[in-house]
Amino acid sequence: LAAAILLALLWRNRSDLRKWWPDPVSLAALGAALLIRLPAIIEPAGFVGSDGSLQAMVAHRIFSLERPAPVFIEGSGYQGTLKAHLGALAGVAVGGGDLGRLVVIGSTLVWLLGVAGTMALGRRLGGTLPGLVAGLFLALSPRFATIFSVNNVGEYPDVIGLGALALAWTATLGATERRGFAARWACFGIGALIGVAMWQQPIAASFGLAAIGLLGARALAQRDPWFLAAFVGLAFG
């Protein structure tokens, strides 16, 4: 239900989303990010260790239709199970035989979100070249970050992906004249992305302070109370 409502909100703001659609160069950067992580998808055993397997065990429970689906990793009150849910969904397409592969796919998907969101933010703030350089830094990342993006140790890739997307949306809204009632759904959507990121790992509050802080400063200058929809979205997320 939450996913359906969030998708409906994104559809309502599809004019914003079109501005984020990658150009061919950006698509090539996303392809490069996927390509260098392909070995982990093909053979995840060397990448997913004991800590990373926690998400795999949750993915197995979800894929096996056990209910209720775990909100957090068992034994932890701050590590959300988004990657496990994405991995279980991937299992519908590739089969659930290799649990490591499922969570590597989930982790790669949220990392690609981070690449796309960072490129969109860079383009909005500095133009095409800064956006491309920032995206390539995440796509062709240093060794430790590349391994971290697939080994499922911690939920930081989730935070980077969702947080970057929220900041890109904030920058896009800030560059328009839309305010007040017309901006309510965008503010709600930004808050919801931050909320989902904070479900994964509370460190996402840093992205929230940046995104909602900027929305608040803009609203204060324009005496616009409708930005409070971001807090409703945050609670929803």
Coordinates of N, CA and C in Angstrom, one line a residue:
L1 N 0.8 -1.2 0.0 CA 0.0 0.0 0.0 C 0.9 1.3 0.0
A2 N 1.9 1.2 0.8 CA 2.8 2.4 0.9 C 3.5 2.6 -0.4
A3 N 4.0 1.5 -1.1 CA 4.6 1.6 -2.4 C 3.7 2.2 -3.4
A4 N 2.4 1.7 -3.4 CA 1.4 2.1 -4.4 C 1.1 3.6 -4.2
I5 N 1.0 4.1 -3.0 CA 0.8 5.5 -2.8 C 2.0 6.4 -3.2
L6 N 3.2 5.9 -2.9 CA 4.4 6.6 -3.3 C 4.5 6.7 -4.8
L7 N 4.2 5.6 -5.5 CA 4.3 5.6 -7.0 C 3.2 6.5 -7.5
A8 N 2.0 6.6 -6.9 CA 1.0 7.5 -7.4 C 1.5 9.0 -7.2
L9 N 2.2 9.3 -6.1 CA 2.7 10.6 -5.9 C 3.8 11.0 -7.0
L10 N 4.6 10.0 -7.2 CA 5.7 10.2 -8.3 C 5.0 10.4 -9.6
W11 N 3.9 9.7 -9.9 CA 3.3 9.9 -11.2 C 2.6 11.3 -11.3
R12 N 2.1 11.8 -10.2 CA 1.5 13.1 -10.2 C 2.6 14.2 -10.5
N13 N 3.8 13.9 -10.1 CA 4.9 14.8 -10.3 C 5.8 14.4 -11.4
R14 N 5.2 13.7 -12.4 CA 6.0 13.1 -13.5 C 6.7 14.2 -14.4
S15 N 6.2 15.4 -14.3 CA 7.0 16.5 -15.0 C 8.3 16.7 -14.4
D16 N 8.4 16.6 -13.1 CA 9.7 16.7 -12.4 C 10.6 15.5 -12.8
L17 N 10.0 14.3 -12.8 CA 10.7 13.1 -13.1 C 11.3 13.1 -14.5
R18 N 10.6 13.7 -15.5 CA 11.1 13.8 -16.8 C 12.4 14.5 -16.9
K19 N 12.6 15.5 -16.0 CA 13.8 16.3 -16.0 C 15.0 15.5 -15.5
W20 N 14.7 14.4 -14.8 CA 15.8 13.5 -14.3 C 16.1 12.4 -15.3
W21 N 15.3 12.2 -16.4 CA 15.6 11.1 -17.2 C 17.0 11.2 -17.8
P22 N 17.8 10.2 -17.7 CA 19.2 10.3 -18.1 C 19.4 10.5 -19.6
D23 N 20.3 11.3 -20.0 CA 20.7 11.4 -21.4 C 21.6 10.2 -21.7
P24 N 21.9 10.0 -23.0 CA 22.7 8.8 -23.4 C 24.0 8.7 -22.6
V25 N 24.7 9.8 -22.3 CA 26.0 9.8 -21.6 C 25.7 9.3 -20.1
S26 N 24.6 9.8 -19.5 CA 24.3 9.4 -18.2 C 23.9 7.9 -18.1
L27 N 23.2 7.4 -19.2 CA 22.8 6.0 -19.3 C 24.1 5.2 -19.4
A28 N 25.1 5.7 -20.1 CA 26.3 5.0 -20.2 C 27.0 4.9 -18.8
A29 N 27.0 5.9 -18.0 CA 27.5 5.9 -16.7 C 26.8 4.9 -15.8
L30 N 25.5 4.8 -15.9 CA 24.8 3.8 -15.2 C 25.1 2.4 -15.6
G31 N 25.3 2.3 -17.0 CA 25.7 1.0 -17.5 C 27.1 0.5 -17.0
A32 N 28.0 1.5 -16.9 CA 29.3 1.2 -16.4 C 29.2 0.8 -14.9
A33 N 28.4 1.5 -14.1 CA 28.2 1.1 -12.7 C 27.7 -0.3 -12.6
L34 N 26.8 -0.7 -13.5 CA 26.2 -2.1 -13.4 C 27.3 -3.1 -13.9
L35 N 28.1 -2.7 -14.9 CA 29.1 -3.6 -15.5 C 30.1 -4.0 -14.5
I36 N 30.6 -3.1 -13.7 CA 31.7 -3.4 -12.8 C 31.2 -4.2 -11.5
R37 N 29.9 -4.2 -11.3 CA 29.3 -4.9 -10.2 C 28.7 -6.3 -10.7
L38 N 28.9 -6.5 -12.0 CA 28.3 -7.8 -12.6 C 29.0 -9.0 -12.0
P39 N 30.3 -9.0 -11.8 CA 30.9 -10.2 -11.2 C 30.3 -10.6 -9.9
A40 N 29.9 -9.6 -9.0 CA 29.3 -9.9 -7.8 C 27.9 -10.5 -8.0
I41 N 27.2 -10.1 -9.0 CA 25.9 -10.6 -9.3 C 26.0 -12.1 -9.8
I42 N 27.0 -12.3 -10.7 CA 27.2 -13.6 -11.2 C 27.6 -14.6 -10.2
E43 N 28.6 -14.2 -9.3 CA 29.1 -15.1 -8.3 C 29.2 -14.3 -7.0
P44 N 28.1 -14.3 -6.2 CA 28.1 -13.4 -5.0 C 28.8 -14.0 -3.8
A45 N 29.2 -15.3 -3.9 CA 29.7 -15.9 -2.7 C 31.0 -15.2 -2.1
G46 N 31.8 -14.7 -3.0 CA 33.0 -14.0 -2.5 C 32.8 -12.6 -2.0
F47 N 31.6 -12.1 -2.2 CA 31.3 -10.8 -1.8 C 30.4 -10.7 -0.5
V48 N 29.4 -11.6 -0.4 CA 28.5 -11.5 0.7 C 29.0 -12.4 1.8
G49 N 29.4 -11.7 2.9 CA 29.9 -12.5 4.1 C 28.8 -12.7 5.1
S50 N 29.3 -13.0 6.3 CA 28.3 -13.3 7.4 C 27.3 -12.1 7.7
D51 N 27.9 -10.9 7.8 CA 27.0 -9.8 8.1 C 26.1 -9.5 6.9
G52 N 26.6 -9.6 5.7 CA 25.8 -9.4 4.5 C 24.7 -10.4 4.3
S53 N 24.9 -11.6 4.9 CA 23.9 -12.7 4.8 C 22.6 -12.4 5.6
L54 N 22.6 -11.4 6.5 CA 21.5 -11.2 7.3 C 20.3 -10.7 6.4
Q55 N 20.6 -9.8 5.4 CA 19.6 -9.4 4.5 C 19.1 -10.6 3.6
A56 N 20.0 -11.5 3.3 CA 19.7 -12.7 2.5 C 18.7 -13.6 3.2
M57 N 18.9 -13.7 4.5 CA 18.0 -14.6 5.3 C 16.6 -13.9 5.4
V58 N 16.5 -12.6 5.5 CA 15.2 -11.9 5.5 C 14.6 -12.1 4.1
A59 N 15.4 -12.0 3.0 CA 14.9 -12.1 1.7 C 14.3 -13.5 1.5
H60 N 14.9 -14.5 2.1 CA 14.4 -15.9 2.0 C 13.0 -16.0 2.7
R61 N 12.9 -15.3 3.8 CA 11.6 -15.4 4.5 C 10.5 -14.7 3.7
I62 N 10.9 -13.6 3.1 CA 9.9 -12.9 2.3 C 9.5 -13.7 1.0
F63 N 10.6 -14.2 0.4 CA 10.4 -15.0 -0.9 C 9.5 -16.2 -0.6
S64 N 9.7 -16.8 0.6 CA 8.9 -18.0 1.0 C 7.5 -17.6 1.5
L65 N 7.2 -16.3 1.4 CA 5.8 -15.9 1.8 C 5.5 -16.0 3.2
E66 N 6.6 -16.0 4.1 CA 6.3 -16.0 5.5 C 5.8 -14.6 5.9
R67 N 4.8 -14.6 6.8 CA 4.2 -13.4 7.2 C 4.2 -13.3 8.8
P68 N 4.4 -12.1 9.3 CA 4.6 -10.8 8.6 C 6.0 -10.7 8.1
A69 N 6.2 -9.9 7.0 CA 7.5 -9.7 6.5 C 8.3 -8.8 7.5
P70 N 9.5 -9.1 7.8 CA 10.3 -8.4 8.9 C 10.5 -6.9 8.4
V71 N 10.2 -6.0 9.3 CA 10.5 -4.6 9.0 C 11.9 -4.2 9.2
F72 N 12.5 -4.8 10.2 CA 14.0 -4.6 10.5 C 14.7 -6.0 10.5
I73 N 16.0 -6.0 10.3 CA 16.7 -7.2 10.5 C 16.6 -7.7 11.9
E74 N 16.4 -9.0 12.0 CA 16.1 -9.6 13.3 C 17.3 -9.3 14.3
G75 N 16.9 -8.8 15.5 CA 17.9 -8.5 16.5 C 18.4 -7.0 16.4
S76 N 17.9 -6.3 15.4 CA 18.3 -4.9 15.2 C 17.1 -4.0 15.1
G77 N 17.1 -2.9 15.7 CA 16.0 -2.0 15.6 C 16.3 -0.8 14.8
Y78 N 17.3 -0.8 14.0 CA 17.7 0.3 13.1 C 18.2 0.0 11.7
Q79 N 18.1 -1.3 11.4 CA 18.6 -1.7 10.0 C 17.3 -2.2 9.3
G80 N 16.8 -1.4 8.3 CA 15.6 -1.7 7.6 C 15.9 -2.8 6.6
T81 N 14.8 -3.4 6.0 CA 15.0 -4.5 5.1 C 14.6 -4.2 3.7
L82 N 14.8 -3.0 3.2 CA 14.5 -2.6 1.9 C 15.2 -3.5 0.9
K83 N 16.5 -3.7 1.1 CA 17.3 -4.6 0.1 C 16.8 -6.0 0.1
A84 N 16.3 -6.5 1.3 CA 15.8 -7.8 1.3 C 14.5 -7.9 0.5
H85 N 13.6 -6.9 0.6 CA 12.4 -6.8 -0.1 C 12.7 -6.8 -1.6
L86 N 13.7 -5.9 -2.0 CA 14.1 -5.8 -3.4 C 14.6 -7.1 -3.9
G87 N 15.4 -7.8 -3.1 CA 16.0 -9.1 -3.4 C 14.9 -10.1 -3.6
A88 N 13.9 -10.1 -2.7 CA 12.8 -11.1 -2.9 C 12.0 -10.8 -4.2
L89 N 11.9 -9.6 -4.5 CA 11.2 -9.2 -5.8 C 12.0 -9.7 -7.0
A90 N 13.4 -9.5 -6.9 CA 14.3 -10.0 -7.9 C 14.2 -11.5 -8.1
G91 N 13.9 -12.2 -7.0 CA 13.8 -13.7 -7.0 C 12.6 -14.1 -7.9
V92 N 11.6 -13.3 -8.1 CA 10.5 -13.6 -9.0 C 11.0 -13.8 -10.4
A93 N 12.0 -12.9 -10.8 CA 12.6 -12.9 -12.1 C 13.7 -14.0 -12.3
V94 N 14.6 -14.1 -11.3 CA 15.8 -14.9 -11.5 C 15.8 -16.2 -10.7
G95 N 14.7 -16.4 -9.9 CA 14.6 -17.6 -9.0 C 15.3 -17.3 -7.7
G96 N 14.8 -18.0 -6.7 CA 15.3 -17.8 -5.3 C 16.3 -18.8 -4.8
G97 N 17.0 -19.5 -5.7 CA 18.0 -20.5 -5.3 C 19.2 -19.9 -4.7
D98 N 19.7 -18.8 -5.2 CA 21.0 -18.2 -4.6 C 20.6 -16.9 -3.9
L99 N 20.5 -17.0 -2.6 CA 20.0 -15.9 -1.8 C 21.1 -14.7 -1.9
G100 N 22.3 -15.1 -1.9 CA 23.4 -14.0 -2.0 C 23.1 -13.2 -3.3
R101 N 22.8 -13.8 -4.4 CA 22.6 -13.1 -5.7 C 21.4 -12.1 -5.5
L102 N 20.4 -12.6 -4.8 CA 19.2 -11.7 -4.6 C 19.5 -10.4 -3.9
V103 N 20.3 -10.5 -2.8 CA 20.6 -9.3 -2.1 C 21.6 -8.4 -2.8
V104 N 22.5 -9.1 -3.6 CA 23.5 -8.3 -4.4 C 22.7 -7.5 -5.4
I105 N 21.7 -8.1 -6.0 CA 20.8 -7.3 -7.0 C 20.1 -6.2 -6.3
G106 N 19.6 -6.4 -5.1 CA 18.9 -5.3 -4.4 C 19.9 -4.2 -4.0
S107 N 21.1 -4.6 -3.6 CA 22.1 -3.6 -3.2 C 22.5 -2.8 -4.5
T108 N 22.7 -3.5 -5.6 CA 23.1 -2.8 -6.8 C 22.0 -1.8 -7.3
L109 N 20.8 -2.2 -7.1 CA 19.7 -1.3 -7.5 C 19.7 0.0 -6.8
V110 N 19.9 -0.1 -5.4 CA 19.9 1.1 -4.6 C 21.1 2.0 -4.9
W111 N 22.2 1.3 -5.3 CA 23.4 2.1 -5.6 C 23.2 2.8 -6.9
L112 N 22.5 2.2 -7.9 CA 22.2 2.8 -9.2 C 21.3 4.0 -8.9
L113 N 20.4 3.9 -8.0 CA 19.6 5.1 -7.6 C 20.5 6.2 -7.1
G114 N 21.5 5.9 -6.3 CA 22.4 6.9 -5.9 C 23.2 7.6 -7.0
V115 N 23.6 6.8 -8.0 CA 24.3 7.3 -9.1 C 23.4 8.3 -9.9
A116 N 22.2 7.8 -10.1 CA 21.2 8.6 -10.9 C 20.9 9.9 -10.1
G117 N 20.6 9.8 -8.8 CA 20.3 11.0 -8.0 C 21.4 11.9 -7.9
T118 N 22.6 11.4 -7.8 CA 23.8 12.3 -7.7 C 24.0 13.1 -9.0
M119 N 23.9 12.4 -10.1 CA 24.0 13.0 -11.4 C 23.0 14.1 -11.6
A120 N 21.7 13.8 -11.2 CA 20.6 14.8 -11.4 C 20.9 16.0 -10.5
L121 N 21.4 15.8 -9.3 CA 21.7 16.9 -8.4 C 22.9 17.7 -8.9
G122 N 23.9 17.0 -9.4 CA 25.1 17.7 -10.0 C 24.7 18.5 -11.2
R123 N 23.8 18.0 -12.1 CA 23.4 18.8 -13.2 C 22.6 20.0 -12.8
R124 N 21.7 19.8 -11.8 CA 20.9 21.0 -11.4 C 21.8 22.1 -10.8
L125 N 22.8 21.7 -10.0 CA 23.6 22.7 -9.3 C 24.7 23.3 -10.2
G126 N 25.3 22.4 -11.0 CA 26.5 22.9 -11.7 C 26.5 22.7 -13.2
G127 N 25.6 22.0 -13.8 CA 25.6 21.8 -15.2 C 25.9 20.3 -15.5
T128 N 26.1 20.1 -16.8 CA 26.2 18.7 -17.3 C 27.5 18.1 -16.9
L129 N 28.7 18.8 -17.0 CA 29.9 18.2 -16.7 C 30.1 17.8 -15.2
P130 N 29.7 18.7 -14.2 CA 29.8 18.4 -12.8 C 28.9 17.2 -12.5
G131 N 27.7 17.2 -13.1 CA 26.8 16.0 -12.9 C 27.4 14.7 -13.3
L132 N 28.1 14.7 -14.5 CA 28.7 13.5 -15.0 C 29.8 13.1 -14.2
V133 N 30.7 14.0 -13.7 CA 31.8 13.7 -12.9 C 31.4 13.1 -11.6
A134 N 30.4 13.7 -11.0 CA 29.9 13.2 -9.7 C 29.3 11.8 -9.8
G135 N 28.5 11.6 -10.9 CA 27.9 10.3 -11.1 C 29.0 9.2 -11.4
L136 N 30.0 9.6 -12.2 CA 31.1 8.6 -12.5 C 31.9 8.2 -11.2
F137 N 32.0 9.2 -10.3 CA 32.7 8.9 -9.0 C 32.0 7.8 -8.2
L138 N 30.7 7.8 -8.3 CA 29.9 6.7 -7.6 C 29.8 5.5 -8.5
A139 N 29.7 5.7 -9.8 CA 29.6 4.5 -10.7 C 30.9 3.7 -10.7
L140 N 32.0 4.4 -10.9 CA 33.4 3.8 -11.0 C 34.1 4.1 -9.7
S141 N 33.5 3.7 -8.6 CA 34.0 4.1 -7.3 C 35.3 3.5 -6.9
P142 N 35.9 4.0 -5.9 CA 37.1 3.3 -5.3 C 36.8 1.9 -4.8
R143 N 37.8 1.1 -4.7 CA 37.6 -0.3 -4.4 C 36.7 -0.6 -3.2
F144 N 37.0 0.2 -2.1 CA 36.3 -0.1 -0.8 C 34.8 0.2 -1.0
A145 N 34.5 1.3 -1.8 CA 33.1 1.7 -2.0 C 32.4 0.7 -2.9
T146 N 33.1 0.2 -3.9 CA 32.5 -0.7 -4.9 C 32.1 -2.0 -4.2
I147 N 33.1 -2.5 -3.3 CA 32.8 -3.7 -2.6 C 31.6 -3.5 -1.6
F148 N 31.6 -2.3 -1.0 CA 30.6 -2.0 0.0 C 29.2 -1.9 -0.7
S149 N 29.2 -1.5 -2.0 CA 27.9 -1.3 -2.6 C 27.3 -2.7 -3.0
V150 N 28.0 -3.8 -2.8 CA 27.4 -5.1 -3.1 C 27.4 -6.1 -2.0
N151 N 28.1 -5.8 -0.9 CA 28.3 -6.8 0.2 C 27.2 -6.8 1.2
N152 N 26.3 -5.8 1.2 CA 25.1 -5.7 2.1 C 25.5 -5.6 3.5
V153 N 26.7 -5.1 3.8 CA 27.1 -4.8 5.2 C 26.6 -3.4 5.6
G154 N 25.5 -3.3 6.3 CA 25.0 -2.0 6.6 C 24.0 -1.5 5.5
E155 N 23.3 -0.5 5.8 CA 22.3 0.0 4.8 C 22.7 1.3 4.2
Y156 N 24.0 1.6 4.2 CA 24.4 2.9 3.7 C 24.2 3.1 2.2
P157 N 24.3 2.1 1.3 CA 23.9 2.3 -0.1 C 22.5 2.7 -0.2
D158 N 21.6 2.2 0.6 CA 20.2 2.6 0.6 C 20.0 4.1 0.9
V159 N 20.8 4.5 1.9 CA 20.7 5.9 2.3 C 21.2 6.8 1.2
I160 N 22.4 6.4 0.6 CA 22.9 7.2 -0.5 C 22.0 7.3 -1.6
G161 N 21.4 6.2 -2.0 CA 20.4 6.2 -3.1 C 19.2 7.1 -2.9
L162 N 18.5 6.8 -1.8 CA 17.3 7.5 -1.5 C 17.6 9.0 -1.1
G163 N 18.6 9.2 -0.4 CA 19.0 10.6 0.0 C 19.4 11.4 -1.2
A164 N 20.2 10.9 -2.1 CA 20.6 11.7 -3.3 C 19.3 12.0 -4.1
L165 N 18.4 11.1 -4.2 CA 17.2 11.3 -5.0 C 16.4 12.4 -4.4
A166 N 16.3 12.4 -3.0 CA 15.5 13.5 -2.3 C 16.2 14.8 -2.5
L167 N 17.5 14.9 -2.5 CA 18.2 16.2 -2.7 C 18.0 16.6 -4.1
A168 N 18.1 15.7 -5.1 CA 17.9 16.1 -6.5 C 16.5 16.7 -6.7
W169 N 15.5 16.1 -6.1 CA 14.1 16.5 -6.1 C 14.0 17.9 -5.5
T170 N 14.6 18.1 -4.3 CA 14.6 19.4 -3.6 C 15.2 20.5 -4.5
A171 N 16.4 20.2 -5.2 CA 17.0 21.2 -6.1 C 16.1 21.5 -7.3
T172 N 15.4 20.5 -7.8 CA 14.5 20.7 -8.9 C 13.4 21.6 -8.5
L173 N 12.8 21.3 -7.4 CA 11.7 22.1 -6.9 C 12.1 23.6 -6.6
G174 N 13.3 23.7 -6.0 CA 13.8 25.0 -5.7 C 14.1 25.9 -7.0
A175 N 14.3 25.2 -8.1 CA 14.6 26.0 -9.3 C 13.3 26.4 -10.1
T176 N 12.2 26.0 -9.5 CA 10.9 26.4 -10.2 C 10.2 27.4 -9.4
E177 N 9.1 28.0 -9.9 CA 8.3 28.9 -9.3 C 7.1 28.3 -8.5
R178 N 7.1 27.0 -8.5 CA 6.0 26.3 -7.8 C 6.1 26.4 -6.3
R179 N 5.1 26.8 -5.7 CA 5.1 27.0 -4.2 C 3.7 26.8 -3.7
G180 N 3.6 26.9 -2.4 CA 2.2 26.8 -1.8 C 1.5 25.5 -2.1
F181 N 0.2 25.6 -2.3 CA -0.6 24.4 -2.6 C -0.1 23.6 -3.8
A182 N 0.5 24.2 -4.8 CA 1.0 23.5 -6.0 C 2.2 22.7 -5.7
A183 N 2.9 23.0 -4.6 CA 4.1 22.2 -4.3 C 3.9 21.2 -3.2
R184 N 2.7 21.0 -2.8 CA 2.5 20.1 -1.6 C 2.9 18.7 -1.8
W185 N 2.6 18.2 -3.0 CA 2.9 16.8 -3.3 C 4.4 16.6 -3.5
A186 N 5.1 17.5 -4.0 CA 6.6 17.4 -4.2 C 7.2 17.4 -2.8
C187 N 6.7 18.3 -1.9 CA 7.3 18.4 -0.5 C 7.0 17.0 0.2
F188 N 5.8 16.5 0.0 CA 5.4 15.2 0.6 C 6.3 14.1 0.1
G189 N 6.6 14.1 -1.2 CA 7.4 13.0 -1.8 C 8.8 13.1 -1.3
I190 N 9.4 14.3 -1.2 CA 10.7 14.5 -0.7 C 10.8 14.0 0.8
G191 N 9.9 14.3 1.6 CA 9.8 13.8 2.9 C 9.7 12.3 3.0
A192 N 8.9 11.8 2.1 CA 8.7 10.3 2.1 C 10.0 9.6 1.8
L193 N 10.7 10.1 0.8 CA 12.0 9.5 0.5 C 13.0 9.5 1.6
I194 N 13.0 10.6 2.3 CA 13.9 10.7 3.5 C 13.4 9.7 4.6
G195 N 12.1 9.6 4.8 CA 11.5 8.7 5.7 C 11.9 7.3 5.5
V196 N 11.8 6.9 4.2 CA 12.2 5.5 3.8 C 13.7 5.3 4.1
A197 N 14.5 6.3 3.8 CA 15.9 6.2 4.0 C 16.2 6.1 5.5
M198 N 15.5 6.8 6.3 CA 15.7 6.7 7.8 C 15.3 5.4 8.3
W199 N 14.3 4.7 7.7 CA 13.9 3.4 8.0 C 15.1 2.4 7.8
Q200 N 15.9 2.7 6.8 CA 17.1 1.8 6.6 C 18.2 2.0 7.6
Q201 N 18.4 3.3 7.9 CA 19.6 3.6 8.7 C 19.4 5.1 9.2
P202 N 19.4 5.4 10.5 CA 19.1 6.7 11.0 C 20.1 7.8 10.5
I203 N 21.3 7.3 10.0 CA 22.2 8.3 9.5 C 21.7 9.1 8.3
A204 N 20.6 8.7 7.8 CA 19.9 9.4 6.7 C 19.3 10.7 7.2
A205 N 19.3 11.0 8.5 CA 18.9 12.3 9.0 C 19.8 13.4 8.4
S206 N 21.0 13.1 8.1 CA 21.9 14.1 7.5 C 21.3 14.6 6.1
F207 N 20.8 13.7 5.3 CA 20.1 14.1 4.1 C 18.8 14.8 4.4
G208 N 18.1 14.4 5.4 CA 16.9 15.0 5.8 C 17.1 16.4 6.2
L209 N 18.1 16.7 7.0 CA 18.4 18.0 7.5 C 18.7 19.0 6.3
A210 N 19.4 18.4 5.3 CA 19.7 19.2 4.2 C 18.5 19.5 3.3
A211 N 17.7 18.5 3.0 CA 16.6 18.6 2.1 C 15.5 19.4 2.7
I212 N 15.0 19.0 3.9 CA 13.9 19.7 4.6 C 14.3 21.0 5.1
G213 N 15.6 21.2 5.4 CA 16.1 22.5 5.8 C 16.0 23.5 4.7
L214 N 16.4 23.1 3.5 CA 16.3 23.9 2.3 C 14.9 24.3 2.0
L215 N 14.0 23.3 2.1 CA 12.6 23.5 1.8 C 12.1 24.5 2.9
G216 N 12.5 24.4 4.1 CA 12.0 25.3 5.2 C 12.5 26.7 5.0
A217 N 13.8 26.9 4.5 CA 14.3 28.2 4.3 C 13.6 28.9 3.1
R218 N 13.3 28.1 2.1 CA 12.5 28.6 1.0 C 11.1 29.0 1.4
A219 N 10.5 28.2 2.2 CA 9.1 28.5 2.7 C 9.1 29.7 3.6
L220 N 10.1 29.8 4.4 CA 10.2 31.0 5.3 C 10.3 32.3 4.5
A221 N 11.1 32.2 3.5 CA 11.3 33.4 2.7 C 10.0 33.8 1.9
Q222 N 9.2 32.8 1.6 CA 8.0 33.0 0.8 C 6.7 32.9 1.7
R223 N 6.9 32.8 3.0 CA 5.8 32.6 3.9 C 4.8 31.6 3.4
D224 N 5.3 30.4 3.2 CA 4.6 29.3 2.6 C 4.5 28.2 3.6
P225 N 3.3 27.9 4.2 CA 3.2 26.9 5.2 C 3.0 25.5 4.6
W226 N 2.8 25.4 3.3 CA 2.5 24.1 2.7 C 3.8 23.2 2.7
F227 N 5.0 23.8 2.9 CA 6.1 22.9 3.0 C 6.1 21.9 4.1
L228 N 5.2 22.2 5.1 CA 5.0 21.2 6.2 C 4.6 19.8 5.7
A229 N 4.1 19.8 4.5 CA 3.7 18.5 3.9 C 5.0 17.5 3.9
A230 N 6.2 18.1 3.9 CA 7.4 17.3 3.9 C 7.4 16.5 5.2
F231 N 7.0 17.1 6.3 CA 7.0 16.3 7.6 C 5.9 15.2 7.6
V232 N 4.8 15.5 7.0 CA 3.8 14.4 6.8 C 4.4 13.3 6.0
G233 N 5.1 13.6 4.9 CA 5.8 12.6 4.1 C 6.8 11.8 4.9
L234 N 7.6 12.6 5.7 CA 8.6 12.0 6.5 C 8.0 10.9 7.5
A235 N 6.9 11.3 8.1 CA 6.2 10.3 9.0 C 5.7 9.1 8.2
F236 N 5.1 9.4 7.0 CA 4.6 8.3 6.2 C 5.7 7.4 5.8
G237 N 6.9 7.9 5.4 CA 8.0 7.1 5.0 C 8.5 6.2 6.1

